[in-house]
PDB file of C-alpha atoms in Angstrom:
ATOM      1  CA  MET A   1    -107.604  61.223-179.304  1.00 40.00           C
ATOM      2  CA  THR A   2    -104.713  58.933-180.450  1.00 42.00           C
ATOM      3  CA  ARG A   3    -102.862  57.036-177.887  1.00 46.00           C
ATOM      4  CA  GLY A   4     -99.350  55.667-178.117  1.00 46.00           C
ATOM      5  CA  ARG A   5     -98.781  51.937-178.629  1.00 48.00           C
ATOM      6  CA  GLU A   6     -98.098  51.528-174.849  1.00 48.00           C
ATOM      7  CA  GLY A   7    -101.177  53.368-173.946  1.00 45.00           C
ATOM      8  CA  GLY A   8    -103.225  51.419-176.364  1.00 38.00           C
ATOM      9  CA  ALA A   9    -101.866  47.916-175.157  1.00 46.00           C
ATOM     10  CA  ASP A  10    -104.718  45.717-174.774  1.00 88.00           C
ATOM     11  CA  ARG A  11    -105.330  43.218-171.944  1.00 89.00           C
ATOM     12  CA  LEU A  12    -104.127  40.307-174.013  1.00 92.00           C
ATOM     13  CA  GLU A  13    -100.806  41.967-174.610  1.00 94.00           C
ATOM     14  CA  LEU A  14    -100.479  42.590-170.891  1.00 96.00           C
ATOM     15  CA  LEU A  15    -101.230  39.006-170.147  1.00 96.00           C
ATOM     16  CA  ARG A  16     -98.839  37.801-172.670  1.00 96.00           C
ATOM     17  CA  THR A  17     -96.137  40.029-171.111  1.00 97.00           C
ATOM     18  CA  PHE A  18     -97.028  38.704-167.702  1.00 97.00           C
ATOM     19  CA  VAL A  19     -96.648  35.103-168.952  1.00 97.00           C
ATOM     20  CA  ARG A  20     -93.405  35.828-170.722  1.00 97.00           C
ATOM     21  CA  ILE A  21     -91.938  37.440-167.405  1.00 97.00           C
ATOM     22  CA  VAL A  22     -92.688  34.188-165.599  1.00 97.00           C
ATOM     23  CA  GLU A  23     -91.433  31.927-168.256  1.00 96.00           C
ATOM     24  CA  THR A  24     -88.269  33.665-168.589  1.00 96.00           C
ATOM     25  CA  GLY A  25     -87.829  34.579-164.908  1.00 94.00           C
ATOM     26  CA  SER A  26     -86.876  38.245-165.458  1.00 93.00           C
ATOM     27  CA  LEU A  27     -88.184  41.505-166.864  1.00 95.00           C
ATOM     28  CA  SER A  28     -85.082  41.930-168.887  1.00 95.00           C
ATOM     29  CA  ALA A  29     -85.259  38.485-170.577  1.00 96.00           C
ATOM     30  CA  ALA A  30     -88.993  39.056-171.248  1.00 97.00           C
ATOM     31  CA  ALA A  31     -88.231  42.383-172.847  1.00 97.00           C
ATOM     32  CA  GLU A  32     -85.631  40.921-175.029  1.00 97.00           C
ATOM     33  CA  GLN A  33     -87.933  38.080-176.240  1.00 97.00           C
ATOM     34  CA  LEU A  34     -90.857  40.706-176.589  1.00 96.00           C
ATOM     35  CA  HIS A  35     -88.441  43.040-178.656  1.00 97.00           C
ATOM     36  CA  THR A  36     -89.024  45.879-176.337  1.00 97.00           C
ATOM     37  CA  THR A  37     -87.415  47.514-173.267  1.00 97.00           C
ATOM     38  CA  GLN A  38     -87.317  46.510-169.740  1.00 96.00           C
ATOM     39  CA  PRO A  39     -89.030  49.563-168.565  1.00 97.00           C
ATOM     40  CA  THR A  40     -91.863  49.035-171.028  1.00 96.00           C
ATOM     41  CA  VAL A  41     -92.300  45.347-169.624  1.00 97.00           C
ATOM     42  CA  SER A  42     -92.276  46.726-166.022  1.00 95.00           C
ATOM     43  CA  ARG A  43     -95.033  49.347-167.039  1.00 96.00           C
ATOM     44  CA  ARG A  44     -97.138  46.568-168.640  1.00 96.00           C
ATOM     45  CA  LEU A  45     -96.844  44.450-165.504  1.00 97.00           C
ATOM     46  CA  GLN A  46     -97.719  47.466-163.251  1.00 96.00           C
ATOM     47  CA  ARG A  47    -100.808  48.232-165.571  1.00 95.00           C
ATOM     48  CA  LEU A  48    -101.974  44.555-165.298  1.00 96.00           C
ATOM     49  CA  GLU A  49    -101.572  44.554-161.588  1.00 96.00           C
ATOM     50  CA  ARG A  50    -103.475  47.729-161.296  1.00 96.00           C
ATOM     51  CA  SER A  51    -106.344  46.722-163.518  1.00 94.00           C
ATOM     52  CA  LEU A  52    -106.724  43.515-161.627  1.00 94.00           C
ATOM     53  CA  GLY A  53    -106.303  45.092-158.146  1.00 96.00           C
ATOM     54  CA  LEU A  54    -103.668  42.295-157.354  1.00 96.00           C
ATOM     55  CA  GLN A  55     -99.956  42.055-156.766  1.00 97.00           C
ATOM     56  CA  LEU A  56     -99.000  39.170-159.127  1.00 98.00           C
ATOM     57  CA  LEU A  57     -95.222  39.096-158.318  1.00 97.00           C
ATOM     58  CA  LYS A  58     -93.085  40.042-155.275  1.00 96.00           C
ATOM     59  CA  ARG A  59     -89.998  41.641-156.668  1.00 88.00           C
ATOM     60  CA  THR A  60     -86.717  42.317-154.922  1.00 85.00           C
ATOM     61  CA  THR A  61     -83.357  43.382-156.451  1.00 82.00           C
ATOM     62  CA  HIS A  62     -82.305  39.632-156.556  1.00 83.00           C
ATOM     63  CA  SER A  63     -85.520  37.635-157.130  1.00 87.00           C
ATOM     64  CA  MET A  64     -89.020  37.434-158.395  1.00 92.00           C
ATOM     65  CA  ILE A  65     -91.633  35.183-156.696  1.00 95.00           C
ATOM     66  CA  LEU A  66     -95.084  34.662-157.825  1.00 96.00           C
ATOM     67  CA  THR A  67     -97.742  35.455-155.287  1.00 97.00           C
ATOM     68  CA  GLU A  68    -100.674  33.163-154.690  1.00 97.00           C
ATOM     69  CA  GLU A  69    -103.023  35.469-156.828  1.00 97.00           C
ATOM     70  CA  GLY A  70    -100.097  35.517-159.425  1.00 97.00           C
ATOM     71  CA  THR A  71    -100.108  31.805-159.738  1.00 97.00           C
ATOM     72  CA  ARG A  72    -103.842  31.637-160.288  1.00 96.00           C
ATOM     73  CA  CYS A  73    -103.610  34.463-162.812  1.00 96.00           C
ATOM     74  CA  LEU A  74    -100.722  32.701-164.637  1.00 97.00           C
ATOM     75  CA  GLU A  75    -102.905  29.580-165.006  1.00 96.00           C
ATOM     76  CA  HIS A  76    -105.823  31.491-166.411  1.00 95.00           C
ATOM     77  CA  ALA A  77    -103.700  33.665-168.620  1.00 95.00           C
ATOM     78  CA  GLN A  78    -101.868  30.697-170.140  1.00 96.00           C
ATOM     79  CA  SER A  79    -105.246  28.955-170.952  1.00 94.00           C
ATOM     80  CA  MET A  80    -106.889  32.296-172.312  1.00 91.00           C
ATOM     81  CA  LEU A  81    -103.863  32.904-174.593  1.00 92.00           C
ATOM     82  CA  GLU A  82    -103.811  29.341-175.890  1.00 93.00           C
ATOM     83  CA  ARG A  83    -107.429  29.590-176.660  1.00 92.00           C
ATOM     84  CA  TRP A  84    -107.009  33.009-178.267  1.00 88.00           C
ATOM     85  CA  ASP A  85    -103.924  31.785-180.387  1.00 89.00           C
ATOM     86  CA  ALA A  86    -106.143  28.676-181.514  1.00 93.00           C
ATOM     87  CA  ILE A  87    -108.823  31.139-182.955  1.00 88.00           C
TER      88      ILE A  87
END
């Protein structure tokens, strides 16, 4: 069975999206830089949080704050993506 691009998004893509969200400070800005839509970025973040069983960001209509788990995940994700890119 063939899955759509979003359904087949691998974990590295989910981590890359999470890092971009944090770096840009918003889902919309991350979407623009990733050349996708804000709902797609939101779905990717939700998939990552579900797969890890953690809440990475506390989101309100006016702000987004990394949780403690999100801070740890960000450090590991950045390191992992740097190593992957070096390959």
